[in-house]
CSV table of N, CA and C in Angstrom, one decimal:
chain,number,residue,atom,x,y,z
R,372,UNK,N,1.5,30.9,-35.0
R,372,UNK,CA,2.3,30.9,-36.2
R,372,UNK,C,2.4,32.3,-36.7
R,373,UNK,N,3.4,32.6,-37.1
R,373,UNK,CA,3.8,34.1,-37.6
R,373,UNK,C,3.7,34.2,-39.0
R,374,UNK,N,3.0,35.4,-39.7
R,374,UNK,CA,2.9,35.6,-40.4
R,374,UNK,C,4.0,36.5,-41.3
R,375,UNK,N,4.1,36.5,-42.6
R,375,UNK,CA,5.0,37.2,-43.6
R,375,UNK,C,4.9,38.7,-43.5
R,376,UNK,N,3.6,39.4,-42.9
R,376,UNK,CA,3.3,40.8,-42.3
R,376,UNK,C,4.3,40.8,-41.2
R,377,UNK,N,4.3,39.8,-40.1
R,377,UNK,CA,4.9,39.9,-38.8
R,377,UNK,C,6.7,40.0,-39.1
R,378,UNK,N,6.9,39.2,-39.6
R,378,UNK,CA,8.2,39.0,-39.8
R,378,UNK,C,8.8,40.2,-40.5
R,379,UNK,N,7.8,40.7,-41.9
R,379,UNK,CA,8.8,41.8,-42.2
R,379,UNK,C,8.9,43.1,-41.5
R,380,UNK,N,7.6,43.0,-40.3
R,380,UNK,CA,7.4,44.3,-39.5
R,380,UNK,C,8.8,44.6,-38.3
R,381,UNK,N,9.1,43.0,-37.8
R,381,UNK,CA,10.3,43.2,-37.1
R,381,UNK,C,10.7,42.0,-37.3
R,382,UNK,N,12.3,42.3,-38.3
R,382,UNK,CA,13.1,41.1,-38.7
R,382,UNK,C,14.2,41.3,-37.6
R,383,UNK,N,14.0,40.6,-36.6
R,383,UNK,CA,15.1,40.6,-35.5
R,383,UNK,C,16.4,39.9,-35.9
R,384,UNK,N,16.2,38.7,-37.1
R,384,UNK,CA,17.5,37.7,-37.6
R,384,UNK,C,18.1,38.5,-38.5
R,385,UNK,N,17.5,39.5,-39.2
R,385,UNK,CA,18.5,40.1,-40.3
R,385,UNK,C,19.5,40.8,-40.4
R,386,UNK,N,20.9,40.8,-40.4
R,386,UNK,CA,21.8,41.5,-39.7
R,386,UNK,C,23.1,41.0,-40.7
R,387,UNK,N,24.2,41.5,-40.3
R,387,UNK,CA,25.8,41.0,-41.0
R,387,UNK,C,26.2,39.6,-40.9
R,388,UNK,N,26.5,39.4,-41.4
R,388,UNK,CA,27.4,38.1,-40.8
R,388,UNK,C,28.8,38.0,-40.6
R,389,UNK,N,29.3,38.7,-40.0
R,389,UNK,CA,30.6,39.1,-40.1
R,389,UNK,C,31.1,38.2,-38.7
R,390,UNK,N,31.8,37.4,-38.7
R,390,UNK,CA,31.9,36.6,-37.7
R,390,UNK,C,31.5,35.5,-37.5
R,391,UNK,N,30.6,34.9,-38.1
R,391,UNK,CA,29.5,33.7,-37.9
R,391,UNK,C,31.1,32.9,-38.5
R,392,UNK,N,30.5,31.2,-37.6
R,392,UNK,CA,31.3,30.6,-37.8
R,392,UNK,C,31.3,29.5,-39.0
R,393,UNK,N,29.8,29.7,-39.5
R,393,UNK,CA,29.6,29.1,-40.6
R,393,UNK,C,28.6,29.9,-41.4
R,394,UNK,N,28.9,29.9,-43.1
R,394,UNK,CA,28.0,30.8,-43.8
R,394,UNK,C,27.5,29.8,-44.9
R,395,UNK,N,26.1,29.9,-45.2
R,395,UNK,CA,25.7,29.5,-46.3
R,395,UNK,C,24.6,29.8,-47.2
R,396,UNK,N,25.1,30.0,-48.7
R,396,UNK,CA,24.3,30.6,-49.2
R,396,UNK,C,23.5,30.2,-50.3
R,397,UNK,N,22.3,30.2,-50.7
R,397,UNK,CA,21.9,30.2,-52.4
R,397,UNK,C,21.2,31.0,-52.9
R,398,UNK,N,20.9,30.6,-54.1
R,398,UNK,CA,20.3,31.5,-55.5
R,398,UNK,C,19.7,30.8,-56.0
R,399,UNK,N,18.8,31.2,-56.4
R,399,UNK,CA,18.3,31.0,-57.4
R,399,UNK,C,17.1,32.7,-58.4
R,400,UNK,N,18.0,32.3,-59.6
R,400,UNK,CA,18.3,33.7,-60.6
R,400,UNK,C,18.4,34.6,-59.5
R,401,UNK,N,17.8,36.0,-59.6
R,401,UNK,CA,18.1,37.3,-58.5
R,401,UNK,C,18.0,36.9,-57.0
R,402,UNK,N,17.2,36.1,-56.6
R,402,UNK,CA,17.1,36.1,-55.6
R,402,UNK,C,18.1,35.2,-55.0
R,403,UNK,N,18.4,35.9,-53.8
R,403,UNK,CA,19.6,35.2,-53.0
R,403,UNK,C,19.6,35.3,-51.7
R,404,UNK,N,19.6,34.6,-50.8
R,404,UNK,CA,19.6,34.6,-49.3
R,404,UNK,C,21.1,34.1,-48.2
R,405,UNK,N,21.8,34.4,-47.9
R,405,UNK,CA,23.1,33.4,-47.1
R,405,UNK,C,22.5,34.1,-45.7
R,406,UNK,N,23.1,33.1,-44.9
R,406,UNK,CA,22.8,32.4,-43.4
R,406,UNK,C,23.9,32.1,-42.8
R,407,UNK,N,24.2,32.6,-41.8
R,407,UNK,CA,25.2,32.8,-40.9
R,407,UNK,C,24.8,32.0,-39.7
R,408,UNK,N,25.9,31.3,-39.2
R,408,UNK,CA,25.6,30.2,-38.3
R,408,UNK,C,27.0,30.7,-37.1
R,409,UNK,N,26.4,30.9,-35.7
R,409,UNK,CA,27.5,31.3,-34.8
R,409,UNK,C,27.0,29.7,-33.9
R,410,UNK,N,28.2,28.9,-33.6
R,410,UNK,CA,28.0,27.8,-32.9
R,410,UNK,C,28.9,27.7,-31.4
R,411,UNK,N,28.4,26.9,-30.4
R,411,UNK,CA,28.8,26.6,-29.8
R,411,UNK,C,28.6,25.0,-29.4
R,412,UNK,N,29.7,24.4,-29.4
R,412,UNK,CA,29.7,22.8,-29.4
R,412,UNK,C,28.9,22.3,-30.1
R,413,UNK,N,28.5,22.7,-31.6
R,413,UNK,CA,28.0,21.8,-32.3
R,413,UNK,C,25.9,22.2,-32.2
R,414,UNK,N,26.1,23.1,-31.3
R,414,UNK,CA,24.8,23.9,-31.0
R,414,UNK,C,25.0,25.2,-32.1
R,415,UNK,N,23.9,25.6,-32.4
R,415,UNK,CA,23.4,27.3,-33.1
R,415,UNK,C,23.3,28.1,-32.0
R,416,UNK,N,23.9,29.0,-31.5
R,416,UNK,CA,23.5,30.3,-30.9
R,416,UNK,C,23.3,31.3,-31.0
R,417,UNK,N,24.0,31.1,-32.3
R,417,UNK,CA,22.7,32.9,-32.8
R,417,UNK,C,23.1,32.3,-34.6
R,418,UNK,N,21.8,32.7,-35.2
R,418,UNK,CA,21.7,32.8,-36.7
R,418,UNK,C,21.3,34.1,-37.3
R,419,UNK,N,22.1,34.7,-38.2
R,419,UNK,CA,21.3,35.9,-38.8
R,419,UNK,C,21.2,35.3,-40.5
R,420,UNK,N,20.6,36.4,-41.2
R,420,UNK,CA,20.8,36.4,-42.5
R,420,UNK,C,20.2,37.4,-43.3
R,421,UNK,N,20.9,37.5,-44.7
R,421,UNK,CA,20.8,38.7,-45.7
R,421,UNK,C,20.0,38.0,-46.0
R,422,UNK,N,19.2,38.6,-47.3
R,422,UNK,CA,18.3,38.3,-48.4
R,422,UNK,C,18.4,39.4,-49.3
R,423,UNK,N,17.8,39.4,-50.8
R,423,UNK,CA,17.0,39.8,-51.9
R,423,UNK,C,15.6,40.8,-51.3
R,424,UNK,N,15.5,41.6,-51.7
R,424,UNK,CA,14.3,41.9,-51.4
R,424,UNK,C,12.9,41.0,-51.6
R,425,UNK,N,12.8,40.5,-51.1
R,425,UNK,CA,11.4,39.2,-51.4
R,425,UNK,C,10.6,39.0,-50.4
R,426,UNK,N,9.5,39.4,-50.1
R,426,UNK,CA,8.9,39.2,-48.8
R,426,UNK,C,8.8,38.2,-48.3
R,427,UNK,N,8.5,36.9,-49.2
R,427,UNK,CA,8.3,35.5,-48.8
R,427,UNK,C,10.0,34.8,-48.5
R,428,UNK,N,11.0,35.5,-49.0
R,428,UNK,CA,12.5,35.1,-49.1
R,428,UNK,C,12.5,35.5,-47.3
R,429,UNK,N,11.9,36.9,-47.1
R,429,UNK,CA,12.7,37.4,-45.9
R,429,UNK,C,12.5,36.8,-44.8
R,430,UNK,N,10.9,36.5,-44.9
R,430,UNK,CA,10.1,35.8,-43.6
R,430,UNK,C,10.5,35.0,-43.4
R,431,UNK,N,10.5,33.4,-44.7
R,431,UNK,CA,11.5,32.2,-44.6
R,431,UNK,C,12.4,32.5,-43.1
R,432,UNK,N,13.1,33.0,-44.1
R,432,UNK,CA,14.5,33.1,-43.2
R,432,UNK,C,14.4,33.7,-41.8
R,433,UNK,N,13.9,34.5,-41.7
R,433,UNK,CA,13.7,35.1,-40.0
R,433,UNK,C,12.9,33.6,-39.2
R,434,UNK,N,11.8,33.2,-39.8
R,434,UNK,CA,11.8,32.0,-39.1
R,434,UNK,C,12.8,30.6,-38.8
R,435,UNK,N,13.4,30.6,-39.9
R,435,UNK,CA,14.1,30.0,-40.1
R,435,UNK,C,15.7,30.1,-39.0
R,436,UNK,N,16.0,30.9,-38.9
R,436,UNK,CA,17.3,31.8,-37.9
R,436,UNK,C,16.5,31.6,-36.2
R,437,UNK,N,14.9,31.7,-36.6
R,437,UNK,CA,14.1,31.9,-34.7
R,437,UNK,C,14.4,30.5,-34.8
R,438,UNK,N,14.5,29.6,-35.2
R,438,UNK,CA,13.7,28.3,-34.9
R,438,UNK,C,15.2,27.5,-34.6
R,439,UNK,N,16.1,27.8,-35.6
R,439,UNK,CA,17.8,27.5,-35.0
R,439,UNK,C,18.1,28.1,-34.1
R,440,UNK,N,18.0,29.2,-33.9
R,440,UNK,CA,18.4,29.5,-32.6
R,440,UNK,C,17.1,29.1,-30.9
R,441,UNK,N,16.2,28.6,-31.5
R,441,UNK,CA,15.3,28.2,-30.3
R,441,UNK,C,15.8,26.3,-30.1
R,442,UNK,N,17.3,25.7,-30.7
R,442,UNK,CA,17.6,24.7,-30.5
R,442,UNK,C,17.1,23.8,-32.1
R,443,UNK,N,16.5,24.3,-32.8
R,443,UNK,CA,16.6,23.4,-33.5
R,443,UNK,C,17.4,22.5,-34.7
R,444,UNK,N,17.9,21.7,-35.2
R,444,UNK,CA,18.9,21.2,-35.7
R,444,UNK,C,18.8,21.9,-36.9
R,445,UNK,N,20.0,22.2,-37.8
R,445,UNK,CA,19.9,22.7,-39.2
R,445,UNK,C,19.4,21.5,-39.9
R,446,UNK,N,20.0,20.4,-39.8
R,446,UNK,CA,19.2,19.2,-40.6
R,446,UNK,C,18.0,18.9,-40.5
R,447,UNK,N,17.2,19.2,-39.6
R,447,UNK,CA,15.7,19.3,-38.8
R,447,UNK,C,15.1,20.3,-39.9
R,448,UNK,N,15.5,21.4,-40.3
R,448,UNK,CA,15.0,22.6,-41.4
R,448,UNK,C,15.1,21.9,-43.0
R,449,UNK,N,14.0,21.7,-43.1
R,449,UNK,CA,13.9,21.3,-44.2
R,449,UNK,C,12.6,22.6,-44.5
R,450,UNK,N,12.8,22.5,-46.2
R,450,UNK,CA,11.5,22.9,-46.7
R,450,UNK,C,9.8,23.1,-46.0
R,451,UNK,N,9.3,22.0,-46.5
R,451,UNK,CA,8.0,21.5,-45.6
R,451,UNK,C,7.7,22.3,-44.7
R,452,UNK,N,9.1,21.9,-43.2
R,452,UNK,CA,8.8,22.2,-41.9
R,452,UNK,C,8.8,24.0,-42.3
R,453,UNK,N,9.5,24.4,-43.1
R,453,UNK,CA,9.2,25.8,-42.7
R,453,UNK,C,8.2,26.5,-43.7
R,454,UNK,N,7.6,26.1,-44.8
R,454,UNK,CA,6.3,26.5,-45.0
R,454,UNK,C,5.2,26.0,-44.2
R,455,UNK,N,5.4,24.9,-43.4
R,455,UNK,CA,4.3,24.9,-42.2
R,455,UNK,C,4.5,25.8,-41.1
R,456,UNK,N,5.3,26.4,-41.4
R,456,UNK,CA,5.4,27.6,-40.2
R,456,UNK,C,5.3,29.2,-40.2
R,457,UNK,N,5.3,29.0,-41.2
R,457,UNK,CA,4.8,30.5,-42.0
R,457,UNK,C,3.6,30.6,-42.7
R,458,UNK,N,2.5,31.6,-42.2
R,458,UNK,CA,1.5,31.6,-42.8
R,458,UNK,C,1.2,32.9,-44.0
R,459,UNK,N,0.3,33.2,-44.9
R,459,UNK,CA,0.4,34.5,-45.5
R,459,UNK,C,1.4,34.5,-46.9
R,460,UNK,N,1.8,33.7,-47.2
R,460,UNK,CA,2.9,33.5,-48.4
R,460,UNK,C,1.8,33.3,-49.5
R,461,UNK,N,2.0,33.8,-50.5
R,461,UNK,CA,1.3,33.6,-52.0
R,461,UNK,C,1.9,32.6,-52.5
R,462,UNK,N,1.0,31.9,-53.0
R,462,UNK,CA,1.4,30.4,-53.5
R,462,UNK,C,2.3,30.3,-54.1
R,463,UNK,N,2.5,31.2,-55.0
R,463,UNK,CA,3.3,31.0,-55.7
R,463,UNK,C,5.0,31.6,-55.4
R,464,UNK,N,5.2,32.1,-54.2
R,464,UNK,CA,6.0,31.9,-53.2
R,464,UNK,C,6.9,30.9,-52.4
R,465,UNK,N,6.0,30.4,-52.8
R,465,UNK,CA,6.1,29.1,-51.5
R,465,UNK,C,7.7,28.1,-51.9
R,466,UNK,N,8.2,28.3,-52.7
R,466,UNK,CA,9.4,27.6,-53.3
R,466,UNK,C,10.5,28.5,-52.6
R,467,UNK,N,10.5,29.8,-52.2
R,467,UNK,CA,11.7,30.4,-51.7
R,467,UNK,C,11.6,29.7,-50.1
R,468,UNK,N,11.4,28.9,-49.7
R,468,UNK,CA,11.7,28.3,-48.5
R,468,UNK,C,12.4,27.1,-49.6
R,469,UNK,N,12.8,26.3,-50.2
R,469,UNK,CA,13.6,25.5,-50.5
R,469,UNK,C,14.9,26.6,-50.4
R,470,UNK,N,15.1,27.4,-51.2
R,470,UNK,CA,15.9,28.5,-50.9
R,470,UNK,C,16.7,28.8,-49.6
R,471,UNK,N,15.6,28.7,-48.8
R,471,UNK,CA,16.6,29.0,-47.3
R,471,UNK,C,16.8,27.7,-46.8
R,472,UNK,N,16.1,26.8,-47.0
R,472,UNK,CA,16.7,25.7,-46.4
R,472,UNK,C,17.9,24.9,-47.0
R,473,UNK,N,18.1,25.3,-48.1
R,473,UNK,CA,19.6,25.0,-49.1
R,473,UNK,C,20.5,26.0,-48.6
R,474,UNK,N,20.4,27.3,-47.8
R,474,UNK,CA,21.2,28.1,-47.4
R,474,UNK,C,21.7,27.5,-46.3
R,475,UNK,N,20.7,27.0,-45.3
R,475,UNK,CA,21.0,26.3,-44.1
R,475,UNK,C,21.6,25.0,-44.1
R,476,UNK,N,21.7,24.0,-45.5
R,476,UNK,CA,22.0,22.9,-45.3
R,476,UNK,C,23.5,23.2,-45.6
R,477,UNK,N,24.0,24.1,-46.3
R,477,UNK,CA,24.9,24.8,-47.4
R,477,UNK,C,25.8,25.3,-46.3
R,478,UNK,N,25.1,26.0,-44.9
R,478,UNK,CA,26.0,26.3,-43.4
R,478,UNK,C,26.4,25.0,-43.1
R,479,UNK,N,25.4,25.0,-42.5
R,479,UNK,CA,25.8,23.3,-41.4
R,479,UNK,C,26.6,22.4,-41.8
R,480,UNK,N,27.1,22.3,-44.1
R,480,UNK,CA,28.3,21.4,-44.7
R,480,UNK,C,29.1,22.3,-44.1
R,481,UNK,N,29.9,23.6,-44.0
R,481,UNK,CA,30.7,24.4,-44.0
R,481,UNK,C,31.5,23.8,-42.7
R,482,UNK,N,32.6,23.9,-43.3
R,482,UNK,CA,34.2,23.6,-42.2
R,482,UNK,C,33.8,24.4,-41.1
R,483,UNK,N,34.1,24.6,-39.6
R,483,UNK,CA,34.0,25.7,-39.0
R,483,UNK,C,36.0,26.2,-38.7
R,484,UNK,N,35.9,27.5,-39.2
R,484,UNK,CA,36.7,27.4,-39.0
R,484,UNK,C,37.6,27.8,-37.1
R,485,UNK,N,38.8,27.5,-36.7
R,485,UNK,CA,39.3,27.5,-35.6
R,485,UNK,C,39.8,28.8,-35.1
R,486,UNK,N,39.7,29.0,-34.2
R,486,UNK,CA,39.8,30.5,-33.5
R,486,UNK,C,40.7,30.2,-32.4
């Protein structure tokens, strides 16, 4: 299990999204995360995403992006599953994984659009 030290030591998902075929994002007050979805046939092949400065916001998400792109469904990403996957978050943390998983559900509605 990776920790919120590990993730922010090397966030390999954090990057542009310029291109992704689906974006999605939320907020809540300052903090803000969007998630970039590159697909192929209805598969994730590559996920990045911005964040807020938040350590528990960024880890989320970097797990969040490893775990879509290791095949797993965006509807499969719920909450729960990804605070069980992150260890090291302050309790009072722990709510910015609703956060990215509303970012993810917020992609996955998104039209793709045709190229």
């Amino acid at each position: 299990m990776r920790t919120v030290a590990d993730c922010l030591s090397d966030p390999a998902h954090a990057g542009p999204l310029d291109g992704a075929t689906r974006v999605g994002r939320a907020a809540d007050g300052d903090r803000r995360v969007a998630v970039g979805l590159w697909t192929d046939g209805g598969r994730v092949v590559r996920a990045r995403f911005r964040a807020t400065s938040c350590a528990s916001l960024i880890a989320y998400a970097e797990v969040a992006c490893a775990a879509l792109e290791a095949g797993l469904s965006p509807a499969a990403l719920d909450a729960p599953r990804l605070r069980a996957s992150l260890a090291g978050v302050h309790p009072g943390h722990l709510v910015r994984a609703e956060l990215v998983a509303a970012a993810i559900h917020a992609a996955a509605l998104t039209r793709e659009d045709p190229e």
